[in-house]
Short mmCIF file of C-alpha atoms in Angstrom, two decimals:
data_model
loop_
_atom_site.label_atom_id
_atom_site.label_comp_id
_atom_site.label_asym_id
_atom_site.label_seq_id
_atom_site.Cartn_x
_atom_site.Cartn_y
_atom_site.Cartn_z
CA MET A 7 46.48 82.88 -10.00
CA ALA A 8 46.38 79.58 -11.18
CA ASP A 9 42.83 78.24 -12.15
CA VAL A 10 40.35 76.23 -10.56
CA GLU A 11 40.37 73.24 -12.28
CA GLN A 12 38.84 69.60 -12.73
CA THR A 13 41.37 67.10 -14.04
CA ALA A 14 41.86 63.40 -14.06
CA SER A 15 45.69 63.85 -13.70
CA VAL A 16 47.57 62.97 -10.47
CA PRO A 17 48.92 65.96 -8.43
CA ASP A 18 52.63 65.40 -9.55
CA GLY A 19 51.81 66.60 -13.15
CA SER A 20 52.32 63.37 -14.84
CA SER A 21 49.60 63.88 -17.44
CA ASN A 22 50.76 66.13 -20.53
CA GLY A 23 49.26 69.34 -21.61
CA SER A 24 47.02 67.78 -24.35
CA ASP A 25 44.92 66.17 -21.64
CA ALA A 26 41.21 67.54 -21.54
CA VAL A 27 40.73 69.95 -18.66
CA ASN A 28 37.71 67.69 -17.67
CA GLY A 29 39.56 64.50 -18.58
CA THR A 30 37.10 62.55 -16.04
CA ALA A 31 34.53 62.01 -18.76
CA ALA A 32 36.82 59.46 -20.78
CA ARG A 33 38.36 57.88 -17.63
CA PHE A 34 35.99 57.97 -14.55
CA VAL A 35 32.69 59.69 -13.87
CA SER A 36 32.69 61.02 -10.53
CA SER A 37 29.94 60.51 -8.22
CA ALA A 38 27.96 63.47 -7.11
CA GLU A 39 28.82 63.10 -3.40
CA GLY A 40 32.58 62.62 -4.42
CA THR A 41 32.43 65.94 -6.52
CA ALA A 42 30.79 67.83 -3.69
CA LEU A 43 33.25 66.37 -0.94
CA ALA A 44 36.14 67.44 -3.43
CA TYR A 45 34.85 71.00 -3.93
CA GLY A 46 34.00 71.37 -0.26
CA SER A 47 37.40 70.40 0.86
CA LEU A 48 39.01 72.77 -1.68
CA LEU A 49 37.04 75.42 -0.15
CA LEU A 50 37.62 74.74 3.44
CA MET A 51 41.43 74.46 2.64
CA ALA A 52 41.52 77.61 1.02
CA LEU A 53 39.77 79.30 3.87
CA LEU A 54 41.94 77.90 6.58
CA PRO A 55 45.54 79.62 5.64
CA ILE A 56 43.73 82.95 5.00
CA PHE A 57 41.79 82.98 8.42
CA PHE A 58 44.72 82.03 10.41
CA GLY A 59 47.44 83.56 8.24
CA ALA A 60 45.38 87.01 8.51
CA LEU A 61 45.28 86.69 12.31
CA ARG A 62 49.12 85.92 12.58
CA SER A 63 49.96 88.73 10.22
CA VAL A 64 48.53 91.11 13.07
CA GLY A 65 51.24 90.03 15.62
CA CYS A 66 53.82 89.66 12.56
CA SER A 67 53.20 93.52 11.82
CA LYS A 68 54.43 94.21 15.31
CA SER A 69 57.24 91.63 15.58
CA LYS A 70 60.80 92.80 15.82
CA SER A 71 62.34 89.24 15.21
CA PRO A 72 64.12 88.85 11.83
CA SER A 73 62.57 85.61 11.17
CA ASP A 74 58.88 87.09 11.55
CA MET A 75 59.64 90.27 9.78
CA PRO A 76 57.10 90.78 7.08
CA GLU A 77 57.78 91.78 3.36
CA THR A 78 55.92 94.93 2.58
CA ILE A 79 54.58 95.32 -1.06
CA THR A 80 54.51 98.76 -2.35
CA SER A 81 52.33 100.21 -5.17
CA ARG A 82 55.53 99.82 -7.51
CA ASP A 83 55.86 96.35 -6.64
CA ALA A 84 52.20 95.59 -7.27
CA ALA A 85 52.26 97.47 -10.83
CA ARG A 86 55.31 95.09 -11.70
CA PHE A 87 54.24 91.92 -10.18
CA PRO A 88 51.61 90.74 -13.07
CA ILE A 89 54.43 91.65 -15.67
CA ILE A 90 57.01 89.48 -13.71
CA ALA A 91 54.34 86.73 -13.24
CA SER A 92 53.48 86.58 -16.91
CA CYS A 93 57.24 86.27 -18.02
CA THR A 94 57.77 83.44 -15.37
CA LEU A 95 54.76 81.70 -16.06
CA PHE A 96 55.58 81.79 -19.98
CA GLY A 97 59.30 81.03 -19.14
CA LEU A 98 58.31 77.85 -17.53
CA TYR A 99 55.89 76.91 -20.36
CA LEU A 100 58.92 77.18 -22.84
CA PHE A 101 61.08 75.17 -20.41
CA PHE A 102 58.53 72.48 -20.36
CA LYS A 103 58.11 72.36 -24.17
CA ILE A 104 62.03 72.48 -24.91
CA PHE A 105 63.54 70.45 -22.07
CA SER A 106 62.82 67.26 -20.51
CA GLN A 107 59.92 67.47 -18.02
CA GLU A 108 61.63 64.88 -15.73
CA TYR A 109 64.78 66.69 -15.12
CA ILE A 110 63.04 70.01 -14.56
CA ASN A 111 60.74 68.54 -12.03
CA LEU A 112 63.66 66.89 -10.27
CA LEU A 113 65.21 70.32 -9.64
CA LEU A 114 61.93 71.77 -8.77
CA SER A 115 61.33 68.71 -6.14
CA MET A 116 64.41 69.42 -4.44
CA TYR A 117 63.91 73.23 -4.30
CA PHE A 118 60.44 73.00 -2.89
CA PHE A 119 61.59 70.14 -0.53
CA VAL A 120 63.66 72.53 1.23
CA LEU A 121 61.29 75.46 1.11
CA GLY A 122 58.40 73.15 2.03
CA ILE A 123 60.27 72.10 5.16
CA LEU A 124 60.97 75.56 6.23
CA ALA A 125 57.58 76.71 5.58
CA LEU A 126 55.78 73.76 7.28
CA SER A 127 58.03 74.21 10.31
CA HIS A 128 57.29 77.81 10.74
CA THR A 129 53.72 77.13 10.30
CA MET A 130 53.83 74.39 13.02
CA SER A 131 55.79 76.41 15.72
CA PRO A 132 52.87 78.32 17.31
CA PHE A 133 51.22 75.17 17.78
CA MET A 134 54.31 73.28 19.10
CA TYR A 135 54.78 76.15 21.76
CA ARG A 136 51.26 75.38 23.11
CA VAL A 137 51.66 71.59 23.58
CA PHE A 138 55.39 71.29 24.32
CA PRO A 139 55.37 69.61 27.84
CA ALA A 140 56.73 72.17 30.54
CA ASN A 141 58.95 69.83 32.13
CA LEU A 142 60.98 68.96 29.09
CA PRO A 143 64.05 71.31 28.89
CA ASN A 144 63.94 73.75 26.09
CA LYS A 145 67.56 74.48 25.09
CA GLN A 146 68.62 77.50 22.85
CA TYR A 147 70.81 77.32 19.68
CA GLN A 148 72.45 79.56 17.15
CA LEU A 149 73.50 78.80 13.67
CA LEU A 150 75.95 81.35 12.69
CA PHE A 151 77.82 81.99 9.50
CA THR A 152 80.40 84.70 8.86
CA GLN A 153 82.50 85.96 6.27
CA GLY A 154 86.14 87.40 6.91
CA SER A 155 87.79 87.94 10.22
CA GLY A 156 88.50 90.37 12.79
CA ASP A 157 86.88 93.92 12.10
CA SER A 158 85.93 92.83 8.55
CA LYS A 159 83.93 90.07 9.67
CA GLU A 160 80.34 89.79 8.20
CA GLU A 161 77.29 87.89 9.33
CA ILE A 162 75.79 85.87 6.42
CA VAL A 163 73.42 83.86 8.51
CA ASN A 164 72.61 84.49 12.06
CA TYR A 165 69.44 82.08 13.16
CA GLU A 166 68.41 81.38 16.74
CA PHE A 167 66.43 78.50 17.58
CA ASP A 168 65.59 76.01 20.40
CA THR A 169 64.32 72.52 21.00
CA LYS A 170 60.69 73.47 19.84
CA ASP A 171 61.85 74.50 16.55
CA LEU A 172 64.12 71.48 16.02
CA ILE A 173 61.08 69.06 16.71
CA CYS A 174 59.10 71.06 14.04
CA LEU A 175 61.97 70.82 11.55
CA CYS A 176 61.97 67.07 12.01
CA VAL A 177 58.19 66.52 11.68
CA SER A 178 58.34 68.72 8.71
CA SER A 179 61.28 66.81 7.37
CA VAL A 180 59.44 63.32 7.42
CA VAL A 181 56.69 65.14 5.28
CA GLY A 182 59.17 66.32 3.04
CA VAL A 183 60.63 62.89 2.42
CA TRP A 184 57.17 61.52 1.88
CA TYR A 185 56.49 64.10 -0.72
CA VAL A 186 59.82 63.65 -2.55
CA LEU A 187 59.49 59.74 -2.69
CA LYS A 188 55.70 59.33 -3.17
CA LYS A 189 54.50 62.78 -4.46
CA HIS A 190 51.36 61.94 -2.45
CA TRP A 191 48.47 64.41 -2.59
CA VAL A 192 48.31 64.67 1.24
CA ALA A 193 51.91 65.66 1.41
CA ASN A 194 51.52 68.04 -1.23
CA ASN A 195 48.74 69.77 0.49
CA LEU A 196 50.45 70.06 3.80
CA PHE A 197 53.24 71.94 1.80
CA GLY A 198 50.59 73.97 0.05
CA LEU A 199 48.70 75.15 3.00
CA ALA A 200 52.00 76.13 4.70
CA PHE A 201 53.39 78.02 1.73
CA ALA A 202 49.80 79.63 1.45
CA LEU A 203 49.56 80.57 5.30
CA ASN A 204 53.22 81.86 5.36
CA GLY A 205 52.40 84.04 2.27
CA VAL A 206 49.26 85.42 3.97
CA GLU A 207 51.10 86.13 7.07
CA LEU A 208 54.35 87.40 5.88
CA LEU A 209 53.42 89.41 2.71
CA HIS A 210 51.86 92.78 3.66
CA LEU A 211 50.39 95.38 1.46
CA ASN A 212 51.24 98.81 2.47
CA ASN A 213 47.64 100.18 1.76
CA VAL A 214 44.22 99.58 0.29
CA SER A 215 45.17 101.27 -3.05
CA THR A 216 48.32 98.98 -3.48
CA GLY A 217 45.89 95.95 -2.97
CA CYS A 218 43.46 97.32 -5.54
CA ILE A 219 46.47 97.83 -8.11
CA LEU A 220 47.82 94.16 -7.33
CA LEU A 221 44.44 92.39 -7.58
CA GLY A 222 43.38 94.48 -10.68
CA GLY A 223 46.50 93.65 -12.51
CA LEU A 224 46.32 89.94 -11.60
CA PHE A 225 42.61 90.00 -12.58
CA VAL A 226 43.84 90.65 -16.26
CA TYR A 227 46.78 88.43 -15.97
CA ASP A 228 44.50 85.47 -14.90
CA VAL A 229 41.78 85.98 -17.50
CA PHE A 230 44.43 86.21 -20.12
CA TRP A 231 46.32 83.16 -19.42
CA VAL A 232 43.42 81.07 -18.76
CA PHE A 233 41.01 81.94 -21.33
CA GLY A 234 43.61 83.47 -23.91
CA THR A 235 45.82 80.43 -24.07
CA ASN A 236 46.63 77.01 -22.68
CA VAL A 237 49.91 78.15 -20.95
CA MET A 238 48.38 78.27 -17.35
CA VAL A 239 46.78 74.89 -17.58
CA THR A 240 49.75 73.23 -19.38
CA VAL A 241 52.17 74.64 -16.62
CA ALA A 242 49.85 73.57 -13.78
CA LYS A 243 49.60 70.03 -14.96
CA SER A 244 53.20 69.63 -15.76
CA PHE A 245 54.66 71.51 -12.69
CA GLU A 246 55.57 69.19 -10.04
CA ALA A 247 55.49 71.13 -7.06
CA PRO A 248 53.03 72.00 -4.17
CA ILE A 249 51.92 75.31 -5.89
CA LYS A 250 48.44 74.08 -5.88
CA LEU A 251 45.96 72.48 -3.46
CA VAL A 252 44.48 69.10 -4.73
CA PHE A 253 41.47 66.80 -3.42
CA PRO A 254 40.22 63.54 -5.14
CA GLN A 255 36.76 63.45 -6.63
CA ASP A 256 37.15 59.58 -6.36
CA LEU A 257 38.17 59.45 -2.82
CA LEU A 258 35.07 57.49 -1.73
CA GLU A 259 35.58 54.90 -4.32
CA LYS A 260 39.37 54.69 -4.18
CA GLY A 261 40.46 55.86 -0.80
CA LEU A 262 43.78 57.60 -0.38
CA ASP A 263 45.02 55.97 -3.82
CA ALA A 264 42.43 58.21 -5.57
CA SER A 265 43.69 59.86 -8.76
CA ASN A 266 40.84 62.00 -10.04
CA PHE A 267 41.61 65.52 -8.78
CA ALA A 268 40.23 68.85 -8.51
CA MET A 269 42.72 71.57 -7.84
CA LEU A 270 43.06 75.30 -6.82
CA GLY A 271 46.32 77.26 -7.45
CA LEU A 272 47.71 78.75 -4.21
CA GLY A 273 47.76 82.15 -5.99
CA ASP A 274 44.00 82.12 -5.86
CA ILE A 275 44.50 81.77 -1.91
CA VAL A 276 47.48 84.18 -1.28
CA ILE A 277 46.67 86.95 -3.45
CA PRO A 278 43.17 87.82 -2.09
CA GLY A 279 44.20 86.44 1.32
CA ILE A 280 47.07 89.32 1.67
CA PHE A 281 44.22 91.85 0.85
CA ILE A 282 41.91 90.32 3.53
CA ALA A 283 44.71 90.46 5.98
CA LEU A 284 45.19 94.02 5.36
CA LEU A 285 41.76 94.90 6.25
CA LEU A 286 41.86 92.83 9.27
CA ARG A 287 44.77 95.15 10.19
CA PHE A 288 42.71 98.09 9.21
CA ASP A 289 40.12 96.97 11.59
CA VAL A 290 42.61 96.65 14.51
CA SER A 291 43.82 100.22 13.69
CA LEU A 292 40.33 101.57 13.98
CA LYS A 293 40.29 100.37 17.71
CA LYS A 294 36.43 99.84 17.63
CA ASN A 295 36.76 96.13 18.77
CA THR A 296 34.99 95.14 15.77
CA ARG A 297 36.26 93.01 12.61
CA THR A 298 33.65 94.43 10.05
CA TYR A 299 35.94 94.63 7.00
CA PHE A 300 37.65 91.27 7.69
CA TYR A 301 34.48 89.35 7.97
CA THR A 302 32.89 91.20 4.95
CA SER A 303 36.04 90.53 2.71
CA PHE A 304 36.10 86.97 4.30
CA LEU A 305 32.63 86.08 3.40
CA ALA A 306 32.99 87.81 -0.13
CA TYR A 307 36.00 85.34 -0.72
CA ILE A 308 33.67 82.43 0.08
CA PHE A 309 31.18 83.76 -2.27
CA GLY A 310 33.66 84.41 -5.21
CA LEU A 311 35.33 80.93 -4.68
CA GLY A 312 31.97 79.24 -4.47
CA LEU A 313 30.71 80.98 -7.73
CA THR A 314 34.07 79.91 -9.27
CA ILE A 315 33.36 76.26 -8.56
CA PHE A 316 29.68 76.53 -9.70
CA VAL A 317 30.71 77.93 -13.11
CA MET A 318 33.55 75.34 -13.66
CA HIS A 319 31.28 72.42 -12.74
CA THR A 320 28.53 73.94 -14.95
CA PHE A 321 30.61 74.61 -18.27
CA LYS A 322 33.22 71.90 -17.67
CA HIS A 323 36.09 74.14 -18.30
CA ALA A 324 38.97 75.54 -16.03
CA GLN A 325 38.05 78.91 -14.63
CA PRO A 326 40.51 81.98 -13.70
CA ALA A 327 39.16 82.13 -10.15
CA LEU A 328 40.58 85.88 -9.65
CA LEU A 329 37.97 86.70 -12.27
CA TYR A 330 35.32 86.05 -9.57
CA LEU A 331 37.37 86.68 -6.37
CA VAL A 332 38.76 90.17 -6.93
CA PRO A 333 35.38 91.85 -7.78
CA ALA A 334 34.09 90.22 -4.56
CA CYS A 335 36.89 90.70 -2.31
CA VAL A 336 37.35 94.25 -3.17
CA GLY A 337 33.83 95.38 -4.04
CA PHE A 338 32.08 94.12 -0.84
CA PRO A 339 34.47 95.88 1.70
CA VAL A 340 34.34 98.98 -0.39
CA LEU A 341 30.51 98.99 -0.43
CA VAL A 342 30.63 98.71 3.35
CA ALA A 343 33.03 101.46 4.00
CA LEU A 344 30.89 103.58 1.69
CA LEU A 345 27.70 102.85 3.50
CA LYS A 346 29.55 103.37 6.95
CA GLY A 347 31.28 106.61 5.44
CA GLU A 348 34.73 105.25 6.27
CA LEU A 349 35.96 105.03 2.49
CA THR A 350 38.41 107.87 2.80
CA GLU A 351 39.70 106.53 5.98
CA MET A 352 40.16 103.05 4.66
CA PHE A 353 42.08 104.44 1.63
CA ARG A 354 44.17 106.53 3.78
CA TYR A 355 45.33 103.77 5.84
CA GLU A 356 48.79 103.12 5.62
CA GLU A 357 51.30 100.61 6.89
CA SER A 358 55.03 101.35 6.92
CA SER A 359 57.68 98.87 6.07
CA PRO A 360 59.61 97.19 9.05
CA GLU A 361 62.67 99.42 8.08
CA GLU A 362 60.63 102.65 8.16
CA ALA A 363 58.73 101.87 11.19
CA SER A 364 62.46 101.05 13.15
CA SER A 365 63.89 104.31 11.57
CA LYS A 366 60.63 106.23 13.18
CA GLU A 367 61.22 104.63 16.64
CA GLU A 368 64.81 105.66 16.41
CA ILE A 369 63.94 109.13 15.52
CA THR A 370 61.35 109.42 18.48
CA GLU A 371 63.79 108.01 20.92
CA SER A 372 66.46 110.49 19.66
CA ASP A 373 63.90 113.46 20.12
CA LYS A 374 63.07 112.25 23.68
CA ASP A 375 66.65 112.10 24.71
CA LYS A 376 67.07 115.73 23.57
#
């Protein structure tokens, strides 16, 4: 949802809202190589969580583990989301205008410190299971919080984990401390990528119609708040949290201490990403051993984001990426389905929420017992 932007501010948002969107003209003129590297890196970083998040969403939809259970978005949720997002965005804008930016960002830093550690740990866990030495003991642990006693005892937290999960948590905590203390753009991106991948993996649209409602509503939301007001750009610059991916355009000149950043909001990754992941699960449901709609939408995303960057660089103005991503990510797969005669089948595809799926399994088992 946040725009694709070219800015001279550091990723912790220390610049104020009056800075020009393309403030590089007055401070630093990026080289063509530096600009190309920044845009190419943003594009690559956007593709990674979509691709791997979509693949993991297929296994996640079949998982019965509470920690891997997806959150299903219905058509009602999709219709309300742009309104809720607008209220949240404008509320943050007012907060930054009325209250001290320093104290607000301190609270946000601690909040995202905890969330970032959990998200990065969950992202790393599949890789840790592959590289963890087989000869090392992998002990099991359980974190249990209850309320009350006897028959009235109620579980509040019941989390099971093992040694591998603890290692992931420790590594993620190191990144978290680095982010809180330094606000370094690399730490910001590690948390941002983790948030994006977890979003694509764990947020599931229940059908294509819901995806069209969500993307259509956020299309209007993005265009209004970027072109109609300065709210989106102001919040993006003031918000000290890993809600955007950044990459320095002066990396070649200043190395890791670079400060002239191009940025991409996580909403521009997660929102199209959950639609692309839905199309991958639709491909799997067809049982044709092809991934036509996934690859079509994935290539459409590359085209849409590339077009966004091109327009932003040409006109030197922040762009609402969903203005280009939504028509591409929805239009190309629908066109392919129309040509293949599978449009009706695509829009009839339905995913059940975990609760509905489990209740259906219980009903089926009870019918078998009878």
